[in-house]
Each structure stands twice: as structure tokens, then as C-alpha cells.
mmCIF file of C-alpha atoms in Angstrom:
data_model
loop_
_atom_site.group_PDB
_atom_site.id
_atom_site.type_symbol
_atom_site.label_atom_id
_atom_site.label_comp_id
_atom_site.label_asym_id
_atom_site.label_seq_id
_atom_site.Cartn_x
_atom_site.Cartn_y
_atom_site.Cartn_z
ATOM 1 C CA UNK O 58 0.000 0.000 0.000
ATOM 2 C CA UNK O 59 0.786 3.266 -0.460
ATOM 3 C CA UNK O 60 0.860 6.550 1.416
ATOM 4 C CA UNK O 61 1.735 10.104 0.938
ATOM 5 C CA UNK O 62 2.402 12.825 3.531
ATOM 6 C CA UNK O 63 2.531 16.876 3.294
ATOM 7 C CA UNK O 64 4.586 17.984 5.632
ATOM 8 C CA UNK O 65 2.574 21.149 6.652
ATOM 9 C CA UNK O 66 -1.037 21.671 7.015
ATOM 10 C CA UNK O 67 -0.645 25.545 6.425
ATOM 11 C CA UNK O 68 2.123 27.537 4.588
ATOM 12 C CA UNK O 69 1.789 31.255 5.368
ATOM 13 C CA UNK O 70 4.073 33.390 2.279
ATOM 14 C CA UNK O 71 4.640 37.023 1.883
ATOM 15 C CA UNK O 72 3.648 38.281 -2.194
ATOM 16 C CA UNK O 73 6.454 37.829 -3.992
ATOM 17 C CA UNK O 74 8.590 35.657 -1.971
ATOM 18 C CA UNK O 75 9.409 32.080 -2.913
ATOM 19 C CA UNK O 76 7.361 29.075 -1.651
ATOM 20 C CA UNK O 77 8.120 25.180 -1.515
ATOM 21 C CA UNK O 78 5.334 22.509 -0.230
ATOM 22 C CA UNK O 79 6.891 19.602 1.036
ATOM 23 C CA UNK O 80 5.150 15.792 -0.199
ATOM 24 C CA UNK O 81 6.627 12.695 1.383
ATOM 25 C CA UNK O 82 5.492 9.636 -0.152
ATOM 26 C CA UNK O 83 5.879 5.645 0.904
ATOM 27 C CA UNK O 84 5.569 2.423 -1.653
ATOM 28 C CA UNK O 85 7.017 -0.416 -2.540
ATOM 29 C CA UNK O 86 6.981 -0.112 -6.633
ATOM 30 C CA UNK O 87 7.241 2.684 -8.991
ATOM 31 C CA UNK O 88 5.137 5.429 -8.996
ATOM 32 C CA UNK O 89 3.481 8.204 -10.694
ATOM 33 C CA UNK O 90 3.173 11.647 -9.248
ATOM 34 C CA UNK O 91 1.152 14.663 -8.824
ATOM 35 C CA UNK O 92 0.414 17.834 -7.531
ATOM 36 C CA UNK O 93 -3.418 19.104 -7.364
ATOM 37 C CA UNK O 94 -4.739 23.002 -6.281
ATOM 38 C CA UNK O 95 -8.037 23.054 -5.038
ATOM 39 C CA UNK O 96 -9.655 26.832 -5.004
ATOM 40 C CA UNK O 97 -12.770 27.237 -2.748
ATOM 41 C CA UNK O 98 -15.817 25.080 -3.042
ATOM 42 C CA UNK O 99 -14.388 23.607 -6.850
ATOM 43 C CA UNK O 100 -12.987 20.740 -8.228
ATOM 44 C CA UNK O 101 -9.462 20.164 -8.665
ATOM 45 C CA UNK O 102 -6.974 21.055 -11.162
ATOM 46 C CA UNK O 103 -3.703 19.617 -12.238
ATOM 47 C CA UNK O 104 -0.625 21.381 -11.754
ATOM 48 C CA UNK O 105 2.164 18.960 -12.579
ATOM 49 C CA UNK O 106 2.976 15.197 -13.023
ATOM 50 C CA UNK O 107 5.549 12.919 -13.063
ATOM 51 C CA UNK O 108 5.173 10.039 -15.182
ATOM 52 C CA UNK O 109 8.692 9.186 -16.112
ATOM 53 C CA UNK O 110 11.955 10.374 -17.621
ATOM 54 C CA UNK O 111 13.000 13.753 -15.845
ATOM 55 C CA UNK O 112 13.063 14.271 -12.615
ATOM 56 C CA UNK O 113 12.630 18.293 -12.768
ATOM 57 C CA UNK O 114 8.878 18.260 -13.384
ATOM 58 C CA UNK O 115 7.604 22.013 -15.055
ATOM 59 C CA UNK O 116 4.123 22.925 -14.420
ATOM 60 C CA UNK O 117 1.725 25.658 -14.454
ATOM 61 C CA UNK O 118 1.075 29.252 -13.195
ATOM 62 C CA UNK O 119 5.235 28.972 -12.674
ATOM 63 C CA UNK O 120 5.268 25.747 -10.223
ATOM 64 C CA UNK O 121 7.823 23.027 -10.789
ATOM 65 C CA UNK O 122 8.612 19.964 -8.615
ATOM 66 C CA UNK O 123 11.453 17.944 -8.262
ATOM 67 C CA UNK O 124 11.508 13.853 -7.737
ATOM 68 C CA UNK O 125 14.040 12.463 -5.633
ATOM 69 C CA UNK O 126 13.499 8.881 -5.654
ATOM 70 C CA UNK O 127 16.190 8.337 -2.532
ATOM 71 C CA UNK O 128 14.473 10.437 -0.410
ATOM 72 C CA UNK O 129 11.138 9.589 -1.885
ATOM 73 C CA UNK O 130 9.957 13.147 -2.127
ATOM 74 C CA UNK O 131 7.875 15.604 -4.534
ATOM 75 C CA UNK O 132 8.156 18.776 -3.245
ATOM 76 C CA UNK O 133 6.209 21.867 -5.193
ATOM 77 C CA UNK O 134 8.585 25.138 -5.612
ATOM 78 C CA UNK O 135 7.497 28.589 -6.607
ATOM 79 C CA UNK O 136 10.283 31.012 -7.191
ATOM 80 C CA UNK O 137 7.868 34.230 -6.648
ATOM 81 C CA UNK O 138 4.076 33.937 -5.194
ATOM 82 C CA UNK O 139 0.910 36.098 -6.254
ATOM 83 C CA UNK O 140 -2.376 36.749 -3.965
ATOM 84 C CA UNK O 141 -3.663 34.647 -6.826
ATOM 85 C CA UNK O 142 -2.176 31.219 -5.254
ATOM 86 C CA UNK O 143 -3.966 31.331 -1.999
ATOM 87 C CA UNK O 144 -5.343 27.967 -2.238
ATOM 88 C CA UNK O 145 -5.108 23.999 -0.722
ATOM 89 C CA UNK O 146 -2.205 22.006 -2.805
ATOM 90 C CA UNK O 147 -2.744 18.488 -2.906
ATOM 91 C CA UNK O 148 -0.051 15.928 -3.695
ATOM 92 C CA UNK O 149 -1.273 12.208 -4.965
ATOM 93 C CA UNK O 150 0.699 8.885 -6.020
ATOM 94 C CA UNK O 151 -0.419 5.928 -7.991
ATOM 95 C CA UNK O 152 1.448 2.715 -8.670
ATOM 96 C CA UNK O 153 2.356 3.109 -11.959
ATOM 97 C CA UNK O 154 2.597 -0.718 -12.699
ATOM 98 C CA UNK O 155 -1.434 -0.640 -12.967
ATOM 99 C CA UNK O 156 -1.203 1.729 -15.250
ATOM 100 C CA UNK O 157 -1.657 4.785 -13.126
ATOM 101 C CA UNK O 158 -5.653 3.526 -13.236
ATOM 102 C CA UNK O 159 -6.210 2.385 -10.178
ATOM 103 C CA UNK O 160 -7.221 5.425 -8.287
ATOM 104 C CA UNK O 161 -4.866 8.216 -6.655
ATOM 105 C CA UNK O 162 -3.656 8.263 -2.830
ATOM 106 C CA UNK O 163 -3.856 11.503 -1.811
ATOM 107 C CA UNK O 164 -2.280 13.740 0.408
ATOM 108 C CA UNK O 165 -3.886 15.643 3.499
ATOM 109 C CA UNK O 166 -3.421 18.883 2.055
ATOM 110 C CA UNK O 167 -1.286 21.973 2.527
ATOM 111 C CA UNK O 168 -3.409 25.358 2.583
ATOM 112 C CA UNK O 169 -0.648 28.262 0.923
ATOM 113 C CA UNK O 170 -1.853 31.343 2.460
ATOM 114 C CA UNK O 171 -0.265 34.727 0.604
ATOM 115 C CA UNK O 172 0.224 37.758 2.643
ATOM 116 C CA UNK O 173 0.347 41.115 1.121
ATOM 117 C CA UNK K 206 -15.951 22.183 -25.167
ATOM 118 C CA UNK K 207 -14.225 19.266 -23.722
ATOM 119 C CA UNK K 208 -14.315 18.024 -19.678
ATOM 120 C CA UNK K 209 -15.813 16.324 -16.652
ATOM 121 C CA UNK K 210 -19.533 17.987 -15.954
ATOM 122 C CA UNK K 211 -21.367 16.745 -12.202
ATOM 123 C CA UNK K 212 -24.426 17.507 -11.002
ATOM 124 C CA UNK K 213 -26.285 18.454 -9.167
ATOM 125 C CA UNK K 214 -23.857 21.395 -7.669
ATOM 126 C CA UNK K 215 -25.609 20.847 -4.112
ATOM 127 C CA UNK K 216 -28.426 17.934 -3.095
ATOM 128 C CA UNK K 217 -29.673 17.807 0.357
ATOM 129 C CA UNK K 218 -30.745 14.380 1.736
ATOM 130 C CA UNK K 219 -32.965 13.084 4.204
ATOM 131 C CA UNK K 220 -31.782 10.261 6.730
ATOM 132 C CA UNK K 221 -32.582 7.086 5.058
ATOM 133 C CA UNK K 222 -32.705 8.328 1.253
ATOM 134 C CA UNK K 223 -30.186 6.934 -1.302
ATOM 135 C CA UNK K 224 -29.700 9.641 -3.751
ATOM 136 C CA UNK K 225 -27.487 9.493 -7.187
ATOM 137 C CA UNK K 226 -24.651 11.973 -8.082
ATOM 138 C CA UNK K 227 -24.261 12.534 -11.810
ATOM 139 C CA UNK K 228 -20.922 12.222 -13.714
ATOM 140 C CA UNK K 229 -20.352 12.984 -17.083
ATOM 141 C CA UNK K 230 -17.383 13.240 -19.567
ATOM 142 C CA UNK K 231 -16.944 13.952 -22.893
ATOM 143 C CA UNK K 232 -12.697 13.404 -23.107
ATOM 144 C CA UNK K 233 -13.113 9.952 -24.484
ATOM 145 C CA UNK K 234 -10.868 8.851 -21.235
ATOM 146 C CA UNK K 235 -11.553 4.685 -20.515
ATOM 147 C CA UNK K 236 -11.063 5.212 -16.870
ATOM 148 C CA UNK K 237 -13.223 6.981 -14.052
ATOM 149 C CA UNK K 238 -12.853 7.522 -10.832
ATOM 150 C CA UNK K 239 -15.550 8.795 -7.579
ATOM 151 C CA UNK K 240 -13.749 10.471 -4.284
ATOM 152 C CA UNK K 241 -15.079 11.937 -1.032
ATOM 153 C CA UNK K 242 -13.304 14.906 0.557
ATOM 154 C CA UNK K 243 -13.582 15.497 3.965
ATOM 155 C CA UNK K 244 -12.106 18.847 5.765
ATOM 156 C CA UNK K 245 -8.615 18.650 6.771
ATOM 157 C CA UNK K 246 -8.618 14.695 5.283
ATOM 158 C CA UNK K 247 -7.660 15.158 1.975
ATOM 159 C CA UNK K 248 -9.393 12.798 -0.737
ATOM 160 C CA UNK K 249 -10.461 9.277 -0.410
ATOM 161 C CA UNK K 250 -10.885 6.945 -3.404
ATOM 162 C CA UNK K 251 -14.932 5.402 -3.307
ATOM 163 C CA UNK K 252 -14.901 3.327 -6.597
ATOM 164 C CA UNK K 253 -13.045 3.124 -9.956
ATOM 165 C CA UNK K 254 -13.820 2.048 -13.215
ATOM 166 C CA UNK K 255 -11.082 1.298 -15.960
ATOM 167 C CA UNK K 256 -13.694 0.130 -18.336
ATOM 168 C CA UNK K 257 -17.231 0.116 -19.196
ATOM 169 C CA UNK K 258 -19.248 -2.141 -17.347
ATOM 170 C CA UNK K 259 -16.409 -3.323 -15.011
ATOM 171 C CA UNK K 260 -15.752 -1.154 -11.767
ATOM 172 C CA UNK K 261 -13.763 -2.129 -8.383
ATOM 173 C CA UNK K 262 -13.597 -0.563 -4.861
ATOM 174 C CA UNK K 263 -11.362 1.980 -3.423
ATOM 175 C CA UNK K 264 -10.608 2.667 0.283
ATOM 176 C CA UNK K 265 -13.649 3.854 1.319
ATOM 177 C CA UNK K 266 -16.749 1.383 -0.916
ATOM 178 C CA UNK K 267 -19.211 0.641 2.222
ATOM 179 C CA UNK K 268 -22.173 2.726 1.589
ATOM 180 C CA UNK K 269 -21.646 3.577 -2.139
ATOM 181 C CA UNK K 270 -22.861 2.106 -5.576
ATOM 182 C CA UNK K 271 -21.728 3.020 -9.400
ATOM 183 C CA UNK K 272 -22.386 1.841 -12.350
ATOM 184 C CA UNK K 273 -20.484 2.595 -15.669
ATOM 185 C CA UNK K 274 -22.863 1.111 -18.606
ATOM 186 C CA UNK K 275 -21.379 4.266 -20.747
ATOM 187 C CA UNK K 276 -18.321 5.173 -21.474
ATOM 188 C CA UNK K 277 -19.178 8.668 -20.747
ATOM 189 C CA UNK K 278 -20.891 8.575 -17.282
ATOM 190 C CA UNK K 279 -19.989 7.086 -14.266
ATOM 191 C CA UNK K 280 -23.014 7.972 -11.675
ATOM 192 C CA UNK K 281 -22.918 7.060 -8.127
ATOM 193 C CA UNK K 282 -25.547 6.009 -5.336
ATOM 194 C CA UNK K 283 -25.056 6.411 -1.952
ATOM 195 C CA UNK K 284 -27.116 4.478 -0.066
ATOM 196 C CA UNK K 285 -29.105 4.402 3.127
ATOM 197 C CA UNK K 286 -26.055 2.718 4.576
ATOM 198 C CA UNK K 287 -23.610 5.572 4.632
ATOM 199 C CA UNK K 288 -23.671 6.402 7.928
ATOM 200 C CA UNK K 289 -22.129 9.699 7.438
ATOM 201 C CA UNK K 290 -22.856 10.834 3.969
ATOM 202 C CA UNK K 291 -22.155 14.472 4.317
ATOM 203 C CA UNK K 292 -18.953 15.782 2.462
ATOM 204 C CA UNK K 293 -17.768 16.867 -1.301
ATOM 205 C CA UNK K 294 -18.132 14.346 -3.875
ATOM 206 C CA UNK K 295 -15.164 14.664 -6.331
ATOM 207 C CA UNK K 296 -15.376 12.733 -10.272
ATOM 208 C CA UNK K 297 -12.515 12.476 -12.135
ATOM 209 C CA UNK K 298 -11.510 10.938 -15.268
ATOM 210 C CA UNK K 299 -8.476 9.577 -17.267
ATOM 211 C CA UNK K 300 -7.033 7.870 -19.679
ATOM 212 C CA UNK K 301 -4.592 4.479 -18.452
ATOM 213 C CA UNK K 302 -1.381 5.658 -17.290
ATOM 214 C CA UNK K 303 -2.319 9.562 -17.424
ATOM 215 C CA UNK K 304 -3.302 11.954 -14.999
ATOM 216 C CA UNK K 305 -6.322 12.230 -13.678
ATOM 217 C CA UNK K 306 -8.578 15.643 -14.972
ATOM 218 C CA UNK K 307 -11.663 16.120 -12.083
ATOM 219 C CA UNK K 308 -15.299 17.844 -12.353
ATOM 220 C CA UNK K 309 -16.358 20.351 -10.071
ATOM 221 C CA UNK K 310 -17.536 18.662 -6.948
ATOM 222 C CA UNK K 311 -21.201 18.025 -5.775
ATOM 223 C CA UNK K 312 -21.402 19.089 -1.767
ATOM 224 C CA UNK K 313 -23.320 16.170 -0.027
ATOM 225 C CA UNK K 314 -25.786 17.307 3.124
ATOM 226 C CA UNK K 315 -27.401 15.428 5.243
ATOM 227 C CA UNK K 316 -30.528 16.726 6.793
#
């Protein structure tokens, strides 16, 4: 089984500064990954995957994420934040053996709060 | 227009109703996917489908019905036995060995 753990519930930025979300995740085959924002009462929307092949992972709205398979991390970077990323970041693995279709183990959550 | 539609937005239910949650998606993906979100728990995985008229369980089945007869729609039931039915219903979609793309949510309440 699989598990995945985000380090902090809530990650309070100043505008402008940078930002990284820490994701922790535990399995015993190879896996996909992902990282998920979730704005206020909506769905959620994909920000970046890794599938295979390079480990620096490039994204949208400016996010990128970096696998380290020894340290069996995903951690989401942001070199400069906006008021616009106030949201709850999600980070999810599936075993990638299955095809990735087997349904996504998500993380708790972290909740980036921007400060003016 | 291409994506994941659910509906209704908000459905209120009375103890001892099942009620269905609607999924649709026009992305041609084989594989669909229903998850509950709780506050502060993150999402849990209810039932899967990786083709039509085949579907398994996830973490968190007891309580819950789908069916997939369509490629396109995925609804589910929850039943009189969910014992507490009240959260944000989450349907997503994908093809095999992509990411998963998710619909807006339907909010759950239990009167």
C-alpha cells in the first residue's frame, strides 16, 4: 500500500517571496506523481505530473517539482508567489505498474496562504 | 468544449434516502474515478472504473454504488447505509497511465 504525507497543514508566504510545499510519499513499486490546487468550493486542477523520464517536473502558473526517488519526495517550488495562489495544494501517487488507473492516494493537504 | 460535468452542484438528503450523483465526460478517457473529501482529510478513493461495465472498490466502498454502462458517465448512489454521507463528492476521469482531470464537486448534506 501506499501513502503520501505533506509535511505542513498551512504555509503562510509574503507576495512575492518564494514558496516550496513539502510531499513525502511511501511504496514499494514505482510510482506516478502529482500535484493538485483546489480553489474554494471547486474541483481540482492539475498542476504537474511525473510520469517518467526527468526528474525536474515544469508545471503551471510557474510551479515546478522535483523527484528524488532516494528520499522519496515531490516537493512543489514557486520562485515568486501572487495573492492569486492562496489555495489547498494536494499531492497524490499511484502505482504506476497498474497503469496509473487504479485510483490516486492523496495527500492531506497543505493550505498556501499569501500575505500582502 | 471538452471536460468532466457533475451535477447536481448541491443535493440535500434526508436520513434514510439513497440519492445518485451525476458524472459525465466527454474526453473519451476509458477510466473513471468517484472520491469523497472530507475537511482537513484530503481525498479518499470510493470506486473506480477502468472500463465500461467493469468497476472495483477503493478505500472507502461501504455505503456507495456506481455503475459505468457508458463510457461517458460514471453515476454514483449512496445508499441508506452511509452512515455519514455528508462531504464533497469529487469525479474524475483519465485515460490508463495519465493523470487524472476532475469535475467540479457536488457538496453532499445530510438533513
Amino acid at each position: 500500500a501506499q501513502s503520501v504525507t505533506q509535511l505542513d497543514s498551512q504555509v503562510p508566504v509574503f507576495e512575492e517571496a518564494p514558496v516550496e510545499l513539502r510531499c513525502n510519499y511511501s511504496s514499494s513499486v514505482s510510482v506516478y506523481l502529482f500535484w493538485y490546487v483546489q480553489y474554494p468550493n471547486q474541483g481540482l486542477q492539475l498542476l504537474l505530473k511525473y510520469l517518467s523520464g526527468s526528474t525536474l517536473v515544469k508545471g503551471i502558473n510557474g510551479f515546478e517539482a522535483e523527484f528524488n526517488k532516494s528520499q522519496t519526495s515531490f516537493h512543489l517550488r514557486k520562485p515568486s508567489v501572487h495573492i492569486s495562489d492562496t489555495a489547498e495544494y494536494f499531492c497524490a501517487v499511484s502505482e504506476s505498474g497498474g497503469g496509473g488507473a487504479d485510483g490516486l492516494t492523496f495527500g492531506k493537504g497543505t493550505h498556501l496562504i499569501i500575505q500582502p | 468544449d471538452g471536460g468532466i460535468t457533475q451535477s447536481p452542484k448541491y443535493l440535500f438528503r434526508k436520513e434514510g434516502q439513497n440519492v445518485t450523483l451525476s458524472c459525465e465526460q466527454n474526453l473519451n478517457h476509458d477510466a473513471m474515478y468517484w472520491y469523497r473529501q472530507d475537511p482537513g482529510q484530503g481525498l479518499r478513493l470510493i470506486y473506480y472504473s477502468q472500463i465500461v461495465n467493469d468497476f472495483q472498490k477503493g478505500d472507502i466502498a461501504e455505503g456507495y454504488s456506481v455503475s459505468r454502462e457508458k463510457k461517458e458517465s460514471f453515476p454514483l448512489t449512496v445508499t441508506s447505509a452511509q452512515k455519514n454521507p455528508t462531504a464533497f463528492y469529487l469525479c474524475a476521469s483519465s485515460i490508463v497511465g495519465g493523470a487524472q482531470y476532475f469535475g467540479p464537486g457536488t457538496r453532499l448534506t445530510v438533513l
